[in-house]
Amino acid sequence: MRVAALPLLLIAFATPSGVPASSAADEGEPPGVPEIYDPALEIPPALTLDVEPASPVDLSTLGPPDFTRDAQMFLDNPPLRLDPSRQVDADE
Amino acid sequence: MRAHGSPARLVGAVLVLACWGCGFEGLSQSESGGVRPPDTQIAAGHTQIMEAVNLRLRIIPRSGGSAVDRSIFDIIHPGCNTTGGAISDPRLHYDTFSSRFFFVVLHAPAGTSTPGAWCLSVSATSDALGTWYRYRIAMPNAPNSSGTLVPAFPDYPGLGVGEDKVVLTGNPASGGFLLYAAHSTIAALNKSQVLAGVTVSVNYFTGPYDTSKLFLLQPANVLDATSTGNVHSFGVNAAAANPSTLRRYRVSGIPPSSTVQMTAISFTGNWKAPLFARQPDSATNGYLDALDGRVLHAVFRDGKITLVACVACDNSTRTCIRVVRLDGATITAFYNFGNQAKDYFFPAVTVDAALNQLIVFNASSDSEPASVYITGRRPTDPPQTLRTPRLVKAGIGSYWDGRCSRPCNCIFGNCNRWGDYSGVAVDAANQLDSWAAAEYPIGLNTWGTWIEFLNHNNFPQ
């Protein structure tokens, strides 16, 4: 799935201090000019809730940690990243 | 009784206070329940350094003495510890306004019928080994592909601490999948209530439900008093093949009366998902997953935002760091930083009190295992430049997490998990110094983390 990498060219680390190892010019990406539509209140408050805290815990008096839960209760999914196949061509 | 770190780490903790730029081993996979990836985070308080990974915490006294390891479950709300449920993705920050540690992790209950939550914990004082206030902030239901609102959990949670509010973000997910029709969700909390450990007012915000839009929002921690008032979150439309706008969500006011304003900021150039990162022996062990171009980290200092991501660069032949600076809604810097022979990925950024930018990241290549590097720039450096990276910890070798069968054919979803992010933070005790932490391989199937102290006199050259 990976596009073939370029041949190993030891170029970037030869640059002196303060010079970009990969410059903006290298990537052809100058600063953009912002186009702002503002205000755009697309996301008004949906709901407001009051949330009760649990009683505080004091680690200085808490017993020894129980590490047995850690491996059992880790969210071990595949990465929840965007599927490239779901990408569309247009931003808007 | 407390669990103690190894003597080596005790030595490391003491050494760090005396040297001019040095590091030591952080938490490792074997010390953290064997899970992967670590999602490494670091915070430097006035009296302790704290590292967080899945699902472990390490608290290192600055004055010396033993490091203390705790389970994340020891500091989070008991409602986040449910049978068959799961937690993940820690985010950690030491807030210099309040001198408190802030910590958040996602909670995904078993099944798909119960709302997930942000598990937010805040130390009651500057002492991470003392009392913690614990909250479980439920996530609002989010739309599935049919538009039906369903319970969800906040994947890849973000944590942004401002002067008067705390902002949490998350990508709605259910049953192990992102809800593609849902917009990233924002929860804004009243900070003074959180600091007091009392019932907290929360405002929730979410964007338009549109299958073509999914914004992975990353809030910016506020680092100084000139940047107060609002907490900004940033995302790009990573669901687009080549997005052209950066979206800023500005939370104003104090919950329960906060509001959000969105601004779309156009940029010139590409913002494409990164390639999988190369590593030695990738034909057998596969590549490293560098995620999807989401904004990984953002900070707000001197009234300006600095944010980082990793993106495809050089005509999509490799992966680079993307750095963006914003003054208000104006882009003042927008550039890539990379190396033609390597992939750069999982950057984290901070800005110290002298306005120096520091970035920690991973770099790897066909011949170099994933390693930890530091770069940065001083305000007087030429625009859109970063200094020559400094290797702070070399990876031991190629990494294979067992997700794919060898020889690995890396495709979406089965590539080696890496990251999912690195950590860097300004030292609260001297805001000219910083601390960084990131993952590196310590064995074929095992990760470690490296903690680096960055003295201001040892800035990258």
PDB file of N, CA and C in Angstrom, chain B residues 62-120:
ATOM      1  N   ARG B  62      10.748  15.280  41.738  1.00  0.00           N
ATOM      2  CA  ARG B  62      11.859  16.078  41.220  1.00  0.00           C
ATOM      3  C   ARG B  62      13.015  16.132  42.213  1.00  0.00           C
ATOM      4  N   SER B  63      12.702  15.951  43.463  1.00  0.00           N
ATOM      5  CA  SER B  63      13.731  16.063  44.484  1.00  0.00           C
ATOM      6  C   SER B  63      14.492  14.769  44.681  1.00  0.00           C
ATOM      7  N   GLY B  64      14.235  13.779  43.828  1.00  0.00           N
ATOM      8  CA  GLY B  64      14.845  12.484  44.004  1.00  0.00           C
ATOM      9  C   GLY B  64      13.890  11.549  44.714  1.00  0.00           C
ATOM     10  N   GLY B  65      14.346  10.362  45.002  1.00  0.00           N
ATOM     11  CA  GLY B  65      13.466   9.374  45.598  1.00  0.00           C
ATOM     12  C   GLY B  65      12.863   8.498  44.527  1.00  0.00           C
ATOM     13  N   SER B  66      12.092   7.542  44.970  1.00  0.00           N
ATOM     14  CA  SER B  66      11.587   6.521  44.072  1.00  0.00           C
ATOM     15  C   SER B  66      10.471   7.041  43.187  1.00  0.00           C
ATOM     16  N   ALA B  67      10.499   6.629  41.935  1.00  0.00           N
ATOM     17  CA  ALA B  67       9.348   6.842  41.072  1.00  0.00           C
ATOM     18  C   ALA B  67       8.214   5.938  41.539  1.00  0.00           C
ATOM     19  N   VAL B  68       7.004   6.392  41.367  1.00  0.00           N
ATOM     20  CA  VAL B  68       5.828   5.647  41.801  1.00  0.00           C
ATOM     21  C   VAL B  68       4.984   5.315  40.580  1.00  0.00           C
ATOM     22  N   ASP B  69       4.705   4.045  40.388  1.00  0.00           N
ATOM     23  CA  ASP B  69       3.841   3.611  39.300  1.00  0.00           C
ATOM     24  C   ASP B  69       2.438   3.344  39.841  1.00  0.00           C
ATOM     25  N   ARG B  70       1.439   3.833  39.145  1.00  0.00           N
ATOM     26  CA  ARG B  70       0.052   3.568  39.509  1.00  0.00           C
ATOM     27  C   ARG B  70      -0.706   3.145  38.255  1.00  0.00           C
ATOM     28  N   SER B  71      -1.765   2.414  38.440  1.00  0.00           N
ATOM     29  CA  SER B  71      -2.687   2.117  37.355  1.00  0.00           C
ATOM     30  C   SER B  71      -3.524   3.363  37.079  1.00  0.00           C
ATOM     31  N   ILE B  72      -3.857   3.570  35.827  1.00  0.00           N
ATOM     32  CA  ILE B  72      -4.764   4.671  35.512  1.00  0.00           C
ATOM     33  C   ILE B  72      -6.071   4.528  36.288  1.00  0.00           C
ATOM     34  N   PHE B  73      -6.487   3.294  36.532  1.00  0.00           N
ATOM     35  CA  PHE B  73      -7.740   3.093  37.266  1.00  0.00           C
ATOM     36  C   PHE B  73      -7.686   3.678  38.675  1.00  0.00           C
ATOM     37  N   ASP B  74      -6.480   3.907  39.176  1.00  0.00           N
ATOM     38  CA  ASP B  74      -6.360   4.436  40.533  1.00  0.00           C
ATOM     39  C   ASP B  74      -6.796   5.893  40.633  1.00  0.00           C
ATOM     40  N   ILE B  75      -6.811   6.609  39.504  1.00  0.00           N
ATOM     41  CA  ILE B  75      -7.151   8.034  39.600  1.00  0.00           C
ATOM     42  C   ILE B  75      -8.418   8.403  38.842  1.00  0.00           C
ATOM     43  N   ILE B  76      -9.037   7.450  38.124  1.00  0.00           N
ATOM     44  CA  ILE B  76     -10.211   7.847  37.341  1.00  0.00           C
ATOM     45  C   ILE B  76     -11.502   7.463  38.047  1.00  0.00           C
ATOM     46  N   HIS B  77     -12.568   8.057  37.595  1.00  0.00           N
ATOM     47  CA  HIS B  77     -13.901   7.847  38.161  1.00  0.00           C
ATOM     48  C   HIS B  77     -14.249   6.356  38.150  1.00  0.00           C
ATOM     49  N   PRO B  78     -14.786   5.841  39.247  1.00  0.00           N
ATOM     50  CA  PRO B  78     -15.114   4.403  39.271  1.00  0.00           C
ATOM     51  C   PRO B  78     -16.128   4.011  38.205  1.00  0.00           C
ATOM     52  N   GLY B  79     -16.902   4.965  37.725  1.00  0.00           N
ATOM     53  CA  GLY B  79     -17.848   4.663  36.650  1.00  0.00           C
ATOM     54  C   GLY B  79     -17.171   4.353  35.328  1.00  0.00           C
ATOM     55  N   CYS B  80     -15.871   4.612  35.266  1.00  0.00           N
ATOM     56  CA  CYS B  80     -15.101   4.282  34.058  1.00  0.00           C
ATOM     57  C   CYS B  80     -14.493   2.889  34.139  1.00  0.00           C
ATOM     58  N   ASN B  81     -14.747   2.212  35.224  1.00  0.00           N
ATOM     59  CA  ASN B  81     -14.233   0.861  35.432  1.00  0.00           C
ATOM     60  C   ASN B  81     -15.423  -0.090  35.423  1.00  0.00           C
ATOM     61  N   THR B  82     -15.835  -0.478  34.226  1.00  0.00           N
ATOM     62  CA  THR B  82     -17.041  -1.283  34.087  1.00  0.00           C
ATOM     63  C   THR B  82     -16.718  -2.637  33.494  1.00  0.00           C
ATOM     64  N   THR B  83     -17.477  -3.617  33.894  1.00  0.00           N
ATOM     65  CA  THR B  83     -17.251  -4.975  33.404  1.00  0.00           C
ATOM     66  C   THR B  83     -17.384  -5.031  31.883  1.00  0.00           C
ATOM     67  N   GLY B  84     -16.376  -5.552  31.261  1.00  0.00           N
ATOM     68  CA  GLY B  84     -16.395  -5.685  29.810  1.00  0.00           C
ATOM     69  C   GLY B  84     -16.095  -4.400  29.073  1.00  0.00           C
ATOM     70  N   GLY B  85     -15.957  -3.314  29.804  1.00  0.00           N
ATOM     71  CA  GLY B  85     -15.658  -2.039  29.172  1.00  0.00           C
ATOM     72  C   GLY B  85     -14.169  -1.859  28.966  1.00  0.00           C
ATOM     73  N   ALA B  86     -13.800  -0.707  28.442  1.00  0.00           N
ATOM     74  CA  ALA B  86     -12.392  -0.456  28.152  1.00  0.00           C
ATOM     75  C   ALA B  86     -12.091   1.026  28.278  1.00  0.00           C
ATOM     76  N   ILE B  87     -10.835   1.305  28.537  1.00  0.00           N
ATOM     77  CA  ILE B  87     -10.361   2.684  28.524  1.00  0.00           C
ATOM     78  C   ILE B  87      -9.126   2.742  27.632  1.00  0.00           C
ATOM     79  N   SER B  88      -8.793   3.941  27.202  1.00  0.00           N
ATOM     80  CA  SER B  88      -7.620   4.093  26.344  1.00  0.00           C
ATOM     81  C   SER B  88      -7.353   5.571  26.117  1.00  0.00           C
ATOM     82  N   ASP B  89      -6.237   5.858  25.446  1.00  0.00           N
ATOM     83  CA  ASP B  89      -5.899   7.179  24.921  1.00  0.00           C
ATOM     84  C   ASP B  89      -5.735   8.241  26.006  1.00  0.00           C
ATOM     85  N   PRO B  90      -4.773   8.100  26.895  1.00  0.00           N
ATOM     86  CA  PRO B  90      -4.582   9.121  27.939  1.00  0.00           C
ATOM     87  C   PRO B  90      -4.052  10.429  27.371  1.00  0.00           C
ATOM     88  N   ARG B  91      -4.501  11.505  27.930  1.00  0.00           N
ATOM     89  CA  ARG B  91      -3.950  12.844  27.672  1.00  0.00           C
ATOM     90  C   ARG B  91      -3.665  13.490  29.014  1.00  0.00           C
ATOM     91  N   LEU B  92      -2.524  14.154  29.098  1.00  0.00           N
ATOM     92  CA  LEU B  92      -2.042  14.659  30.378  1.00  0.00           C
ATOM     93  C   LEU B  92      -1.528  16.078  30.200  1.00  0.00           C
ATOM     94  N   HIS B  93      -1.789  16.931  31.183  1.00  0.00           N
ATOM     95  CA  HIS B  93      -1.322  18.317  31.108  1.00  0.00           C
ATOM     96  C   HIS B  93      -1.157  18.848  32.526  1.00  0.00           C
ATOM     97  N   TYR B  94      -0.075  19.606  32.750  1.00  0.00           N
ATOM     98  CA  TYR B  94       0.094  20.329  34.013  1.00  0.00           C
ATOM     99  C   TYR B  94      -0.230  21.789  33.746  1.00  0.00           C
ATOM    100  N   ASP B  95      -1.241  22.280  34.429  1.00  0.00           N
ATOM    101  CA  ASP B  95      -1.752  23.627  34.192  1.00  0.00           C
ATOM    102  C   ASP B  95      -1.062  24.607  35.136  1.00  0.00           C
ATOM    103  N   THR B  96      -0.301  25.545  34.569  1.00  0.00           N
ATOM    104  CA  THR B  96       0.454  26.471  35.419  1.00  0.00           C
ATOM    105  C   THR B  96      -0.430  27.565  36.015  1.00  0.00           C
ATOM    106  N   PHE B  97      -1.622  27.788  35.488  1.00  0.00           N
ATOM    107  CA  PHE B  97      -2.543  28.741  36.107  1.00  0.00           C
ATOM    108  C   PHE B  97      -2.978  28.250  37.482  1.00  0.00           C
ATOM    109  N   SER B  98      -3.276  26.962  37.562  1.00  0.00           N
ATOM    110  CA  SER B  98      -3.816  26.401  38.802  1.00  0.00           C
ATOM    111  C   SER B  98      -2.818  25.517  39.532  1.00  0.00           C
ATOM    112  N   SER B  99      -1.685  25.236  38.921  1.00  0.00           N
ATOM    113  CA  SER B  99      -0.699  24.302  39.489  1.00  0.00           C
ATOM    114  C   SER B  99      -1.338  22.945  39.782  1.00  0.00           C
ATOM    115  N   ARG B 100      -2.049  22.430  38.817  1.00  0.00           N
ATOM    116  CA  ARG B 100      -2.696  21.114  38.946  1.00  0.00           C
ATOM    117  C   ARG B 100      -2.379  20.255  37.721  1.00  0.00           C
ATOM    118  N   PHE B 101      -2.402  18.941  37.946  1.00  0.00           N
ATOM    119  CA  PHE B 101      -2.353  17.990  36.849  1.00  0.00           C
ATOM    120  C   PHE B 101      -3.774  17.726  36.353  1.00  0.00           C
ATOM    121  N   PHE B 102      -3.941  17.737  35.032  1.00  0.00           N
ATOM    122  CA  PHE B 102      -5.192  17.365  34.389  1.00  0.00           C
ATOM    123  C   PHE B 102      -4.948  16.097  33.572  1.00  0.00           C
ATOM    124  N   PHE B 103      -5.890  15.182  33.643  1.00  0.00           N
ATOM    125  CA  PHE B 103      -5.726  13.892  32.967  1.00  0.00           C
ATOM    126  C   PHE B 103      -7.076  13.461  32.404  1.00  0.00           C
ATOM    127  N   VAL B 104      -7.067  12.926  31.196  1.00  0.00           N
ATOM    128  CA  VAL B 104      -8.307  12.406  30.620  1.00  0.00           C
ATOM    129  C   VAL B 104      -8.005  11.126  29.862  1.00  0.00           C
ATOM    130  N   VAL B 105      -8.972  10.238  29.855  1.00  0.00           N
ATOM    131  CA  VAL B 105      -8.880   8.990  29.107  1.00  0.00           C
ATOM    132  C   VAL B 105     -10.298   8.662  28.658  1.00  0.00           C
ATOM    133  N   LEU B 106     -10.420   7.961  27.532  1.00  0.00           N
ATOM    134  CA  LEU B 106     -11.768   7.607  27.083  1.00  0.00           C
ATOM    135  C   LEU B 106     -12.268   6.373  27.812  1.00  0.00           C
ATOM    136  N   HIS B 107     -13.592   6.288  27.955  1.00  0.00           N
ATOM    137  CA  HIS B 107     -14.231   5.085  28.488  1.00  0.00           C
ATOM    138  C   HIS B 107     -15.228   4.562  27.464  1.00  0.00           C
ATOM    139  N   ALA B 108     -15.033   3.329  27.042  1.00  0.00           N
ATOM    140  CA  ALA B 108     -15.952   2.663  26.126  1.00  0.00           C
ATOM    141  C   ALA B 108     -16.613   1.519  26.882  1.00  0.00           C
ATOM    142  N   PRO B 109     -17.874   1.669  27.281  1.00  0.00           N
ATOM    143  CA  PRO B 109     -18.548   0.578  27.987  1.00  0.00           C
ATOM    144  C   PRO B 109     -18.713  -0.641  27.092  1.00  0.00           C
ATOM    145  N   ALA B 110     -18.987  -1.773  27.686  1.00  0.00           N
ATOM    146  CA  ALA B 110     -19.230  -2.980  26.899  1.00  0.00           C
ATOM    147  C   ALA B 110     -20.466  -2.791  26.034  1.00  0.00           C
ATOM    148  N   GLY B 111     -20.432  -3.400  24.851  1.00  0.00           N
ATOM    149  CA  GLY B 111     -21.585  -3.325  23.966  1.00  0.00           C
ATOM    150  C   GLY B 111     -21.733  -1.954  23.341  1.00  0.00           C
ATOM    151  N   THR B 112     -22.911  -1.702  22.814  1.00  0.00           N
ATOM    152  CA  THR B 112     -23.147  -0.444  22.106  1.00  0.00           C
ATOM    153  C   THR B 112     -24.373   0.301  22.621  1.00  0.00           C
ATOM    154  N   SER B 113     -24.889  -0.103  23.779  1.00  0.00           N
ATOM    155  CA  SER B 113     -26.135   0.502  24.246  1.00  0.00           C
ATOM    156  C   SER B 113     -25.928   1.528  25.351  1.00  0.00           C
ATOM    157  N   THR B 114     -24.710   1.685  25.832  1.00  0.00           N
ATOM    158  CA  THR B 114     -24.441   2.610  26.928  1.00  0.00           C
ATOM    159  C   THR B 114     -23.507   3.711  26.447  1.00  0.00           C
ATOM    160  N   PRO B 115     -23.828   4.968  26.731  1.00  0.00           N
ATOM    161  CA  PRO B 115     -22.934   6.050  26.294  1.00  0.00           C
ATOM    162  C   PRO B 115     -21.545   5.926  26.914  1.00  0.00           C
ATOM    163  N   GLY B 116     -20.549   6.207  26.106  1.00  0.00           N
ATOM    164  CA  GLY B 116     -19.194   6.285  26.603  1.00  0.00           C
ATOM    165  C   GLY B 116     -18.954   7.633  27.253  1.00  0.00           C
ATOM    166  N   ALA B 117     -17.687   7.888  27.590  1.00  0.00           N
ATOM    167  CA  ALA B 117     -17.431   9.093  28.371  1.00  0.00           C
ATOM    168  C   ALA B 117     -15.971   9.493  28.298  1.00  0.00           C
ATOM    169  N   TRP B 118     -15.743  10.755  28.654  1.00  0.00           N
ATOM    170  CA  TRP B 118     -14.413  11.214  29.001  1.00  0.00           C
ATOM    171  C   TRP B 118     -14.249  10.995  30.507  1.00  0.00           C
ATOM    172  N   CYS B 119     -13.178  10.348  30.899  1.00  0.00           N
ATOM    173  CA  CYS B 119     -12.859  10.190  32.311  1.00  0.00           C
ATOM    174  C   CYS B 119     -11.831  11.261  32.643  1.00  0.00           C
ATOM    175  N   LEU B 120     -12.279  12.300  33.304  1.00  0.00           N
ATOM    176  CA  LEU B 120     -11.420  13.448  33.600  1.00  0.00           C
ATOM    177  C   LEU B 120     -11.025  13.420  35.072  1.00  0.00           C
TER     178      LEU B 120
END
